Amino acid sequence: MPTRREENNRQFLTDLFAGPFRGHGLIIDPPPLPRPWLDDPAISERPVADWVPWIVQCYEQQRTFHEALDDDSVPYVRLATGTEVFAAAFGCPVHLFEDSNPAALPLVTTAAEADQLPVPSLEARPLARLFELGQIVRERLGPEVPIGVPDIQSPFDIAALIWRKQDLFVALYEHPDAVKRLVGKCHTLLKAFLHAFQEEFPNCNLCHCPTAWAPPELGCWLSEDEAGCLSVPLFEEFCLPTLVDLSDTFGGLFVHCCATADHQYPSFRKIPNLRGLNRVFQARGPFPAIEAFSGHTVLIQAWLSEADVLRFLDLALPETRFLFNVGTTSLEEAKRLCERLRARCPRR
């Protein structure tokens, strides 16, 4: 059963995203534990049970930090994968890197090839393995433990993995309907997966990036990184409709975007119930996002130093809501850092 402090943190984060403002959120992340192999549980040739000790160890490390720190974390199981999962379900080959997550390689180069692709079922191997892994971990840790989703890319971003990108961008102009059909297939698969995941794991955490928690009724989380490559009209034609539908379907949306995408802020604002936005800022820095989303959307800021957090707090407007996600190298460092930052991010 969740501890009282864990329940309090859940309520605090729920309020941060969709309730009264009680202060900026603060999550201190433990150092990542090295992955045991280069591939992911979704695509590995190993039995999924081989991944369970690492998954459990990562969860137990979260619990250790949660119990030792006065932060706003909620421990949950992370079914950590690269971006390749849904593209691999369509049949994309996967490349393994020595020093990074696996990545899907393109499967199609033409509109005709894209149109021939069927929508995969949830029995597709990369997806079925993730359900199997979650079930085994739940048996190990108990039904109350929140199970997190794999990496979730937006429908357009999945399509951009499947269709060789230089050909896809030409097709935006020469074969726009074919692009929309492929995006629609990716959208259909993603919705089916999320519905099935919620049904199988009612106590799920739909956050995939960065480290956070929110109740599933507040919406799904995804990455929309191709937004930086598109003009506003193209984004609103090819990306925005599926984002709006996902938000309407699941009760809200949380978006990660590490692209050069400040020009898309007005379009992001058109997503109903955009609960959270995680940006990796470029030359213009954070203030355009603070101006655009204060009073509307929580700005989830990750991979920060202590100096970064203080700078963001100095830039905050009266209606700004932040959730800070800060990494550390040890528990002792985390204790000292949490004490200093909590003084600047008190709960009300």
mmCIF file of C-alpha atoms in Angstrom:
data_model
loop_
_atom_site.group_PDB
_atom_site.id
_atom_site.type_symbol
_atom_site.label_atom_id
_atom_site.label_comp_id
_atom_site.label_asym_id
_atom_site.label_seq_id
_atom_site.Cartn_x
_atom_site.Cartn_y
_atom_site.Cartn_z
ATOM 1 C CA MET A 1 0.000 0.000 0.000
ATOM 2 C CA PRO A 2 1.211 3.561 -0.660
ATOM 3 C CA THR A 3 2.606 5.303 2.384
ATOM 4 C CA ARG A 4 0.947 8.417 3.761
ATOM 5 C CA ARG A 5 3.748 10.584 2.388
ATOM 6 C CA GLU A 6 3.387 8.955 -1.014
ATOM 7 C CA GLU A 7 -0.335 9.709 -0.988
ATOM 8 C CA ASN A 8 0.410 13.306 0.001
ATOM 9 C CA ASN A 9 2.829 13.625 -2.903
ATOM 10 C CA ARG A 10 0.253 12.213 -5.298
ATOM 11 C CA GLN A 11 -2.257 14.798 -4.172
ATOM 12 C CA PHE A 12 0.306 17.588 -4.421
ATOM 13 C CA LEU A 13 1.221 16.667 -8.000
ATOM 14 C CA THR A 14 -2.442 16.277 -8.948
ATOM 15 C CA ASP A 15 -3.079 19.790 -7.633
ATOM 16 C CA LEU A 16 0.003 21.133 -9.411
ATOM 17 C CA PHE A 17 -1.273 19.889 -12.767
ATOM 18 C CA ALA A 18 -4.997 20.469 -12.358
ATOM 19 C CA GLY A 19 -5.856 22.069 -9.030
ATOM 20 C CA PRO A 20 -4.938 24.826 -6.594
ATOM 21 C CA PHE A 21 -1.345 26.020 -6.706
ATOM 22 C CA ARG A 22 0.477 24.935 -3.542
ATOM 23 C CA GLY A 23 4.018 25.631 -4.691
ATOM 24 C CA HIS A 24 6.450 24.522 -7.365
ATOM 25 C CA GLY A 25 7.166 20.797 -7.571
ATOM 26 C CA LEU A 26 10.590 19.307 -6.857
ATOM 27 C CA ILE A 27 11.704 15.774 -7.810
ATOM 28 C CA ILE A 28 15.261 14.630 -7.095
ATOM 29 C CA ASP A 29 16.303 11.761 -9.355
ATOM 30 C CA PRO A 30 18.787 9.077 -8.326
ATOM 31 C CA PRO A 31 21.677 8.391 -10.694
ATOM 32 C CA PRO A 32 20.608 6.009 -13.476
ATOM 33 C CA LEU A 33 21.591 2.395 -13.048
ATOM 34 C CA PRO A 34 23.430 1.030 -16.089
ATOM 35 C CA ARG A 35 21.283 -0.952 -18.485
ATOM 36 C CA PRO A 36 22.266 -4.616 -18.423
ATOM 37 C CA TRP A 37 22.292 -4.944 -22.228
ATOM 38 C CA LEU A 38 22.332 -2.710 -25.305
ATOM 39 C CA ASP A 39 18.833 -3.594 -26.460
ATOM 40 C CA ASP A 40 15.424 -2.949 -24.865
ATOM 41 C CA PRO A 41 13.022 -5.410 -23.241
ATOM 42 C CA ALA A 42 10.594 -4.688 -26.090
ATOM 43 C CA ILE A 43 12.947 -5.904 -28.813
ATOM 44 C CA SER A 44 15.382 -8.152 -26.965
ATOM 45 C CA GLU A 45 15.876 -11.792 -27.867
ATOM 46 C CA ARG A 46 16.140 -12.542 -24.156
ATOM 47 C CA PRO A 47 13.104 -13.654 -22.141
ATOM 48 C CA VAL A 48 11.404 -10.604 -20.638
ATOM 49 C CA ALA A 49 11.963 -12.094 -17.196
ATOM 50 C CA ASP A 50 15.687 -11.427 -17.659
ATOM 51 C CA TRP A 51 14.946 -7.690 -17.470
ATOM 52 C CA VAL A 52 12.977 -7.904 -14.223
ATOM 53 C CA PRO A 53 15.922 -7.675 -11.768
ATOM 54 C CA TRP A 54 17.116 -4.407 -13.355
ATOM 55 C CA ILE A 55 13.581 -2.952 -13.481
ATOM 56 C CA VAL A 56 13.039 -3.857 -9.819
ATOM 57 C CA GLN A 57 16.441 -2.500 -8.782
ATOM 58 C CA CYS A 58 15.646 0.839 -10.461
ATOM 59 C CA TYR A 59 12.301 0.970 -8.641
ATOM 60 C CA GLU A 60 13.869 0.123 -5.283
ATOM 61 C CA GLN A 61 16.463 2.863 -5.785
ATOM 62 C CA GLN A 62 13.612 5.326 -6.387
ATOM 63 C CA ARG A 63 11.979 4.189 -3.151
ATOM 64 C CA THR A 64 15.222 4.671 -1.227
ATOM 65 C CA PHE A 65 15.530 8.259 -2.463
ATOM 66 C CA HIS A 66 11.811 8.931 -1.914
ATOM 67 C CA GLU A 67 11.985 7.755 1.678
ATOM 68 C CA ALA A 68 15.135 9.746 2.446
ATOM 69 C CA LEU A 69 14.213 13.069 0.817
ATOM 70 C CA ASP A 70 11.617 15.767 1.357
ATOM 71 C CA ASP A 71 10.806 16.022 -2.345
ATOM 72 C CA ASP A 72 7.612 15.442 -4.349
ATOM 73 C CA SER A 73 8.517 12.132 -5.961
ATOM 74 C CA VAL A 74 6.200 9.157 -6.378
ATOM 75 C CA PRO A 75 8.083 5.898 -6.996
ATOM 76 C CA TYR A 76 6.895 3.883 -9.985
ATOM 77 C CA VAL A 77 8.085 1.086 -12.264
ATOM 78 C CA ARG A 78 9.711 2.376 -15.441
ATOM 79 C CA LEU A 79 9.413 0.165 -18.508
ATOM 80 C CA ALA A 80 12.345 2.050 -19.966
ATOM 81 C CA THR A 81 12.834 1.793 -23.737
ATOM 82 C CA GLY A 82 14.154 3.836 -26.606
ATOM 83 C CA THR A 83 11.990 5.592 -29.169
ATOM 84 C CA GLU A 84 11.747 2.564 -31.424
ATOM 85 C CA VAL A 85 8.902 0.574 -29.850
ATOM 86 C CA PHE A 86 5.895 1.583 -31.974
ATOM 87 C CA ALA A 87 7.881 1.882 -35.193
ATOM 88 C CA ALA A 88 9.263 -1.605 -34.512
ATOM 89 C CA ALA A 89 5.692 -2.859 -34.106
ATOM 90 C CA PHE A 90 5.091 -1.693 -37.705
ATOM 91 C CA GLY A 91 8.125 -3.737 -38.765
ATOM 92 C CA CYS A 92 10.973 -1.215 -38.694
ATOM 93 C CA PRO A 93 14.407 -2.719 -38.138
ATOM 94 C CA VAL A 94 16.217 -1.471 -35.025
ATOM 95 C CA HIS A 95 19.804 -0.271 -34.695
ATOM 96 C CA LEU A 96 21.681 -0.817 -31.430
ATOM 97 C CA PHE A 97 24.204 1.738 -30.195
ATOM 98 C CA GLU A 98 27.053 1.214 -27.761
ATOM 99 C CA ASP A 99 26.354 4.419 -25.822
ATOM 100 C CA SER A 100 22.709 5.305 -26.411
ATOM 101 C CA ASN A 101 19.225 3.801 -26.599
ATOM 102 C CA PRO A 102 18.176 1.698 -29.586
ATOM 103 C CA ALA A 103 16.615 3.504 -32.544
ATOM 104 C CA ALA A 104 14.267 2.461 -35.335
ATOM 105 C CA LEU A 105 15.497 2.504 -38.919
ATOM 106 C CA PRO A 106 13.070 3.612 -41.653
ATOM 107 C CA LEU A 107 10.881 1.013 -43.301
ATOM 108 C CA VAL A 108 9.298 2.913 -46.215
ATOM 109 C CA THR A 109 10.390 5.587 -48.677
ATOM 110 C CA THR A 110 7.296 6.151 -50.838
ATOM 111 C CA ALA A 111 3.609 6.897 -50.426
ATOM 112 C CA ALA A 112 2.701 3.566 -52.009
ATOM 113 C CA GLU A 113 4.837 1.665 -49.500
ATOM 114 C CA ALA A 114 3.368 3.635 -46.607
ATOM 115 C CA ASP A 115 -0.165 2.875 -47.785
ATOM 116 C CA GLN A 116 0.583 -0.856 -47.812
ATOM 117 C CA LEU A 117 1.404 -0.928 -44.101
ATOM 118 C CA PRO A 118 -1.370 -2.369 -41.929
ATOM 119 C CA VAL A 119 -2.047 -1.148 -38.413
ATOM 120 C CA PRO A 120 -0.270 -3.620 -36.106
ATOM 121 C CA SER A 121 -2.204 -5.430 -33.433
ATOM 122 C CA LEU A 122 -1.246 -5.263 -29.782
ATOM 123 C CA GLU A 123 0.058 -8.802 -30.274
ATOM 124 C CA ALA A 124 2.961 -7.353 -32.266
ATOM 125 C CA ARG A 125 6.080 -8.613 -30.521
ATOM 126 C CA PRO A 126 7.472 -5.286 -29.177
ATOM 127 C CA LEU A 127 4.116 -4.405 -27.605
ATOM 128 C CA ALA A 128 3.201 -7.857 -26.338
ATOM 129 C CA ARG A 129 6.579 -8.157 -24.593
ATOM 130 C CA LEU A 130 5.966 -4.918 -22.696
ATOM 131 C CA PHE A 131 2.616 -6.142 -21.388
ATOM 132 C CA GLU A 132 4.279 -9.399 -20.359
ATOM 133 C CA LEU A 133 7.081 -7.519 -18.604
ATOM 134 C CA GLY A 134 4.640 -5.307 -16.727
ATOM 135 C CA GLN A 135 2.654 -8.322 -15.580
ATOM 136 C CA ILE A 136 5.752 -10.077 -14.247
ATOM 137 C CA VAL A 137 6.945 -6.958 -12.421
ATOM 138 C CA ARG A 138 3.474 -6.481 -10.915
ATOM 139 C CA GLU A 139 3.570 -10.050 -9.596
ATOM 140 C CA ARG A 140 6.965 -9.296 -8.061
ATOM 141 C CA LEU A 141 6.158 -5.911 -6.492
ATOM 142 C CA GLY A 142 2.406 -6.069 -5.922
ATOM 143 C CA PRO A 143 -0.692 -4.585 -7.583
ATOM 144 C CA GLU A 144 -0.406 -1.212 -5.829
ATOM 145 C CA VAL A 145 2.876 -0.271 -7.527
ATOM 146 C CA PRO A 146 2.326 2.149 -10.434
ATOM 147 C CA ILE A 147 3.510 0.714 -13.754
ATOM 148 C CA GLY A 148 4.960 3.274 -16.163
ATOM 149 C CA VAL A 149 4.673 3.244 -19.942
ATOM 150 C CA PRO A 150 7.537 2.800 -22.427
ATOM 151 C CA ASP A 151 8.795 5.737 -24.468
ATOM 152 C CA ILE A 152 5.793 7.310 -26.210
ATOM 153 C CA GLN A 153 6.271 9.250 -29.429
ATOM 154 C CA SER A 154 3.472 11.290 -30.998
ATOM 155 C CA PRO A 155 1.644 9.829 -34.021
ATOM 156 C CA PHE A 156 3.555 12.122 -36.388
ATOM 157 C CA ASP A 157 6.873 11.330 -34.722
ATOM 158 C CA ILE A 158 6.220 7.590 -35.056
ATOM 159 C CA ALA A 159 5.432 8.130 -38.737
ATOM 160 C CA ALA A 160 8.701 10.076 -39.086
ATOM 161 C CA LEU A 161 10.570 7.008 -37.808
ATOM 162 C CA ILE A 162 8.780 4.650 -40.203
ATOM 163 C CA TRP A 163 9.040 6.813 -43.361
ATOM 164 C CA ARG A 164 12.575 7.844 -44.282
ATOM 165 C CA LYS A 165 12.638 11.433 -43.162
ATOM 166 C CA GLN A 166 13.986 13.158 -46.264
ATOM 167 C CA ASP A 167 11.294 11.403 -48.309
ATOM 168 C CA LEU A 168 8.599 12.104 -45.708
ATOM 169 C CA PHE A 169 9.244 15.837 -45.772
ATOM 170 C CA VAL A 170 8.937 15.911 -49.571
ATOM 171 C CA ALA A 171 5.732 13.883 -49.271
ATOM 172 C CA LEU A 172 4.240 16.565 -46.990
ATOM 173 C CA TYR A 173 3.870 18.587 -50.193
ATOM 174 C CA GLU A 174 3.642 15.937 -52.908
ATOM 175 C CA HIS A 175 1.565 13.254 -51.123
ATOM 176 C CA PRO A 176 -0.001 14.920 -48.081
ATOM 177 C CA ASP A 177 -2.937 12.518 -47.905
ATOM 178 C CA ALA A 178 -0.596 9.522 -47.759
ATOM 179 C CA VAL A 179 1.274 11.153 -44.881
ATOM 180 C CA LYS A 180 -2.001 11.741 -43.067
ATOM 181 C CA ARG A 181 -3.006 8.134 -43.604
ATOM 182 C CA LEU A 182 0.223 6.865 -42.054
ATOM 183 C CA VAL A 183 -0.067 9.322 -39.159
ATOM 184 C CA GLY A 184 -3.632 8.071 -38.719
ATOM 185 C CA LYS A 185 -2.429 4.471 -38.482
ATOM 186 C CA CYS A 186 0.137 5.463 -35.862
ATOM 187 C CA HIS A 187 -2.573 7.358 -34.009
ATOM 188 C CA THR A 188 -4.871 4.321 -34.055
ATOM 189 C CA LEU A 189 -2.141 2.046 -32.692
ATOM 190 C CA LEU A 190 -1.095 4.481 -29.974
ATOM 191 C CA LYS A 191 -4.663 4.973 -28.748
ATOM 192 C CA ALA A 192 -5.283 1.228 -28.702
ATOM 193 C CA PHE A 193 -2.064 0.662 -26.752
ATOM 194 C CA LEU A 194 -2.834 3.337 -24.160
ATOM 195 C CA HIS A 195 -6.406 2.115 -23.651
ATOM 196 C CA ALA A 196 -5.161 -1.463 -23.231
ATOM 197 C CA PHE A 197 -2.348 -0.373 -20.906
ATOM 198 C CA GLN A 198 -4.783 1.466 -18.654
ATOM 199 C CA GLU A 199 -7.103 -1.522 -18.627
ATOM 200 C CA GLU A 200 -4.307 -3.986 -17.802
ATOM 201 C CA PHE A 201 -2.594 -1.700 -15.271
ATOM 202 C CA PRO A 202 -5.285 0.516 -13.697
ATOM 203 C CA ASN A 203 -2.716 1.955 -11.298
ATOM 204 C CA CYS A 204 -0.507 3.055 -14.200
ATOM 205 C CA ASN A 205 1.670 6.111 -14.635
ATOM 206 C CA LEU A 206 1.428 7.393 -18.208
ATOM 207 C CA CYS A 207 4.527 9.598 -17.884
ATOM 208 C CA HIS A 208 7.470 8.580 -20.040
ATOM 209 C CA CYS A 209 9.722 11.665 -20.012
ATOM 210 C CA PRO A 210 11.009 13.150 -17.765
ATOM 211 C CA THR A 211 10.598 11.519 -14.326
ATOM 212 C CA ALA A 212 7.248 12.468 -12.837
ATOM 213 C CA TRP A 213 3.862 11.089 -11.849
ATOM 214 C CA ALA A 214 0.279 12.109 -12.526
ATOM 215 C CA PRO A 215 -2.994 10.220 -12.184
ATOM 216 C CA PRO A 216 -3.922 8.609 -15.516
ATOM 217 C CA GLU A 217 -7.205 10.501 -15.676
ATOM 218 C CA LEU A 218 -5.276 13.739 -16.247
ATOM 219 C CA GLY A 219 -4.026 12.536 -19.627
ATOM 220 C CA CYS A 220 -1.286 10.791 -21.561
ATOM 221 C CA TRP A 221 2.318 11.847 -22.099
ATOM 222 C CA LEU A 222 4.268 11.867 -25.357
ATOM 223 C CA SER A 223 7.203 13.376 -27.243
ATOM 224 C CA GLU A 224 6.554 15.796 -30.100
ATOM 225 C CA ASP A 225 10.075 16.463 -31.368
ATOM 226 C CA GLU A 226 9.418 16.865 -35.091
ATOM 227 C CA ALA A 227 7.637 20.137 -34.287
ATOM 228 C CA GLY A 228 10.944 21.943 -34.631
ATOM 229 C CA CYS A 229 11.301 20.827 -38.274
ATOM 230 C CA LEU A 230 7.868 22.044 -39.348
ATOM 231 C CA SER A 231 6.351 25.410 -40.082
ATOM 232 C CA VAL A 232 3.315 26.427 -38.071
ATOM 233 C CA PRO A 233 0.871 25.615 -40.927
ATOM 234 C CA LEU A 234 2.424 22.182 -41.464
ATOM 235 C CA PHE A 235 2.393 21.424 -37.730
ATOM 236 C CA GLU A 236 -1.248 22.389 -37.448
ATOM 237 C CA GLU A 237 -2.175 20.309 -40.489
ATOM 238 C CA PHE A 238 -0.221 17.126 -39.782
ATOM 239 C CA CYS A 239 0.388 17.042 -36.007
ATOM 240 C CA LEU A 240 -2.133 19.130 -34.098
ATOM 241 C CA PRO A 241 -5.300 17.126 -34.934
ATOM 242 C CA THR A 242 -3.982 13.916 -33.372
ATOM 243 C CA LEU A 243 -2.657 15.776 -30.316
ATOM 244 C CA VAL A 244 -6.063 17.371 -29.767
ATOM 245 C CA ASP A 245 -7.789 14.006 -30.155
ATOM 246 C CA LEU A 246 -5.428 12.292 -27.705
ATOM 247 C CA SER A 247 -6.043 15.042 -25.165
ATOM 248 C CA ASP A 248 -9.807 14.800 -25.646
ATOM 249 C CA THR A 249 -9.680 11.004 -25.413
ATOM 250 C CA PHE A 250 -7.518 10.666 -22.312
ATOM 251 C CA GLY A 251 -8.473 13.798 -20.367
ATOM 252 C CA GLY A 252 -5.398 15.893 -21.093
ATOM 253 C CA LEU A 253 -1.920 15.843 -22.578
ATOM 254 C CA PHE A 254 1.650 16.227 -21.358
ATOM 255 C CA VAL A 255 4.233 17.015 -24.051
ATOM 256 C CA HIS A 256 8.014 16.644 -24.141
ATOM 257 C CA CYS A 257 9.709 18.634 -26.907
ATOM 258 C CA CYS A 258 13.476 19.003 -27.190
ATOM 259 C CA ALA A 259 13.360 20.577 -30.658
ATOM 260 C CA THR A 260 13.920 24.185 -31.683
ATOM 261 C CA ALA A 261 10.192 24.781 -31.467
ATOM 262 C CA ASP A 262 9.490 28.120 -29.807
ATOM 263 C CA HIS A 263 7.537 29.089 -32.938
ATOM 264 C CA GLN A 264 4.994 26.353 -32.128
ATOM 265 C CA TYR A 265 3.940 27.764 -28.749
ATOM 266 C CA PRO A 266 0.697 29.318 -30.063
ATOM 267 C CA SER A 267 -0.148 25.970 -31.666
ATOM 268 C CA PHE A 268 0.646 24.061 -28.465
ATOM 269 C CA ARG A 269 -1.731 26.420 -26.677
ATOM 270 C CA LYS A 270 -4.507 25.096 -28.957
ATOM 271 C CA ILE A 271 -4.266 21.651 -27.320
ATOM 272 C CA PRO A 272 -7.102 21.421 -24.774
ATOM 273 C CA ASN A 273 -5.983 20.561 -21.241
ATOM 274 C CA LEU A 274 -2.270 20.738 -21.988
ATOM 275 C CA ARG A 275 -1.296 19.804 -18.428
ATOM 276 C CA GLY A 276 2.488 19.888 -18.717
ATOM 277 C CA LEU A 277 5.212 20.883 -21.160
ATOM 278 C CA ASN A 278 8.809 19.695 -20.883
ATOM 279 C CA ARG A 279 11.148 21.759 -23.071
ATOM 280 C CA VAL A 280 14.854 21.635 -23.726
ATOM 281 C CA PHE A 281 15.493 25.274 -24.512
ATOM 282 C CA GLN A 282 17.714 26.674 -27.207
ATOM 283 C CA ALA A 283 19.268 30.114 -27.727
ATOM 284 C CA ARG A 284 16.262 32.178 -26.641
ATOM 285 C CA GLY A 285 16.115 30.402 -23.298
ATOM 286 C CA PRO A 286 13.085 29.724 -21.101
ATOM 287 C CA PHE A 287 11.349 33.083 -20.911
ATOM 288 C CA PRO A 288 9.269 32.756 -24.128
ATOM 289 C CA ALA A 289 7.785 29.546 -22.689
ATOM 290 C CA ILE A 290 7.226 31.180 -19.307
ATOM 291 C CA GLU A 291 5.332 34.005 -21.028
ATOM 292 C CA ALA A 292 3.334 31.646 -23.245
ATOM 293 C CA PHE A 293 2.277 29.038 -20.678
ATOM 294 C CA SER A 294 2.135 30.687 -17.253
ATOM 295 C CA GLY A 295 -1.403 30.340 -15.966
ATOM 296 C CA HIS A 296 -2.151 27.549 -18.442
ATOM 297 C CA THR A 297 0.397 24.726 -18.308
ATOM 298 C CA VAL A 298 2.979 23.422 -15.843
ATOM 299 C CA LEU A 299 6.515 23.860 -17.165
ATOM 300 C CA ILE A 300 8.353 20.630 -16.370
ATOM 301 C CA GLN A 301 12.066 21.426 -16.310
ATOM 302 C CA ALA A 302 14.489 18.503 -16.258
ATOM 303 C CA TRP A 303 18.216 17.751 -16.381
ATOM 304 C CA LEU A 304 18.902 20.876 -14.327
ATOM 305 C CA SER A 305 21.648 22.049 -12.020
ATOM 306 C CA GLU A 306 20.893 23.875 -8.793
ATOM 307 C CA ALA A 307 21.869 27.146 -10.492
ATOM 308 C CA ASP A 308 19.384 26.395 -13.295
ATOM 309 C CA VAL A 309 16.549 25.941 -10.811
ATOM 310 C CA LEU A 310 17.337 29.241 -9.097
ATOM 311 C CA ARG A 311 17.473 31.009 -12.456
ATOM 312 C CA PHE A 312 14.057 29.625 -13.438
ATOM 313 C CA LEU A 313 12.582 30.734 -10.129
ATOM 314 C CA ASP A 314 13.940 34.243 -10.674
ATOM 315 C CA LEU A 315 12.269 34.343 -14.116
ATOM 316 C CA ALA A 316 8.893 33.057 -12.906
ATOM 317 C CA LEU A 317 5.766 35.159 -13.369
ATOM 318 C CA PRO A 318 3.012 35.241 -10.720
ATOM 319 C CA GLU A 319 1.012 32.536 -12.559
ATOM 320 C CA THR A 320 3.968 30.283 -13.402
ATOM 321 C CA ARG A 321 3.935 26.677 -12.225
ATOM 322 C CA PHE A 322 7.169 24.686 -12.379
ATOM 323 C CA LEU A 323 7.970 21.051 -11.768
ATOM 324 C CA PHE A 324 11.734 20.713 -11.380
ATOM 325 C CA ASN A 325 13.381 17.370 -12.133
ATOM 326 C CA VAL A 326 16.952 17.436 -10.810
ATOM 327 C CA GLY A 327 19.520 14.653 -11.076
ATOM 328 C CA THR A 328 22.224 13.759 -8.540
ATOM 329 C CA THR A 329 25.164 11.397 -8.263
ATOM 330 C CA SER A 330 24.539 10.060 -4.751
ATOM 331 C CA LEU A 331 21.981 9.981 -1.963
ATOM 332 C CA GLU A 332 24.106 12.198 0.268
ATOM 333 C CA GLU A 333 24.349 14.829 -2.452
ATOM 334 C CA ALA A 334 20.607 14.514 -3.003
ATOM 335 C CA LYS A 335 19.875 15.175 0.681
ATOM 336 C CA ARG A 336 21.900 18.374 0.715
ATOM 337 C CA LEU A 337 20.506 19.552 -2.602
ATOM 338 C CA CYS A 338 16.914 18.815 -1.639
ATOM 339 C CA GLU A 339 17.263 20.781 1.601
ATOM 340 C CA ARG A 340 18.584 23.843 -0.231
ATOM 341 C CA LEU A 341 16.020 23.711 -3.046
ATOM 342 C CA ARG A 342 13.091 22.976 -0.747
ATOM 343 C CA ALA A 343 13.823 26.255 0.999
ATOM 344 C CA ARG A 344 13.201 27.984 -2.365
ATOM 345 C CA CYS A 345 10.286 25.698 -3.351
ATOM 346 C CA PRO A 346 8.178 25.406 -0.197
ATOM 347 C CA ARG A 347 4.751 23.798 -0.182
ATOM 348 C CA ARG A 348 1.826 25.958 0.826
#
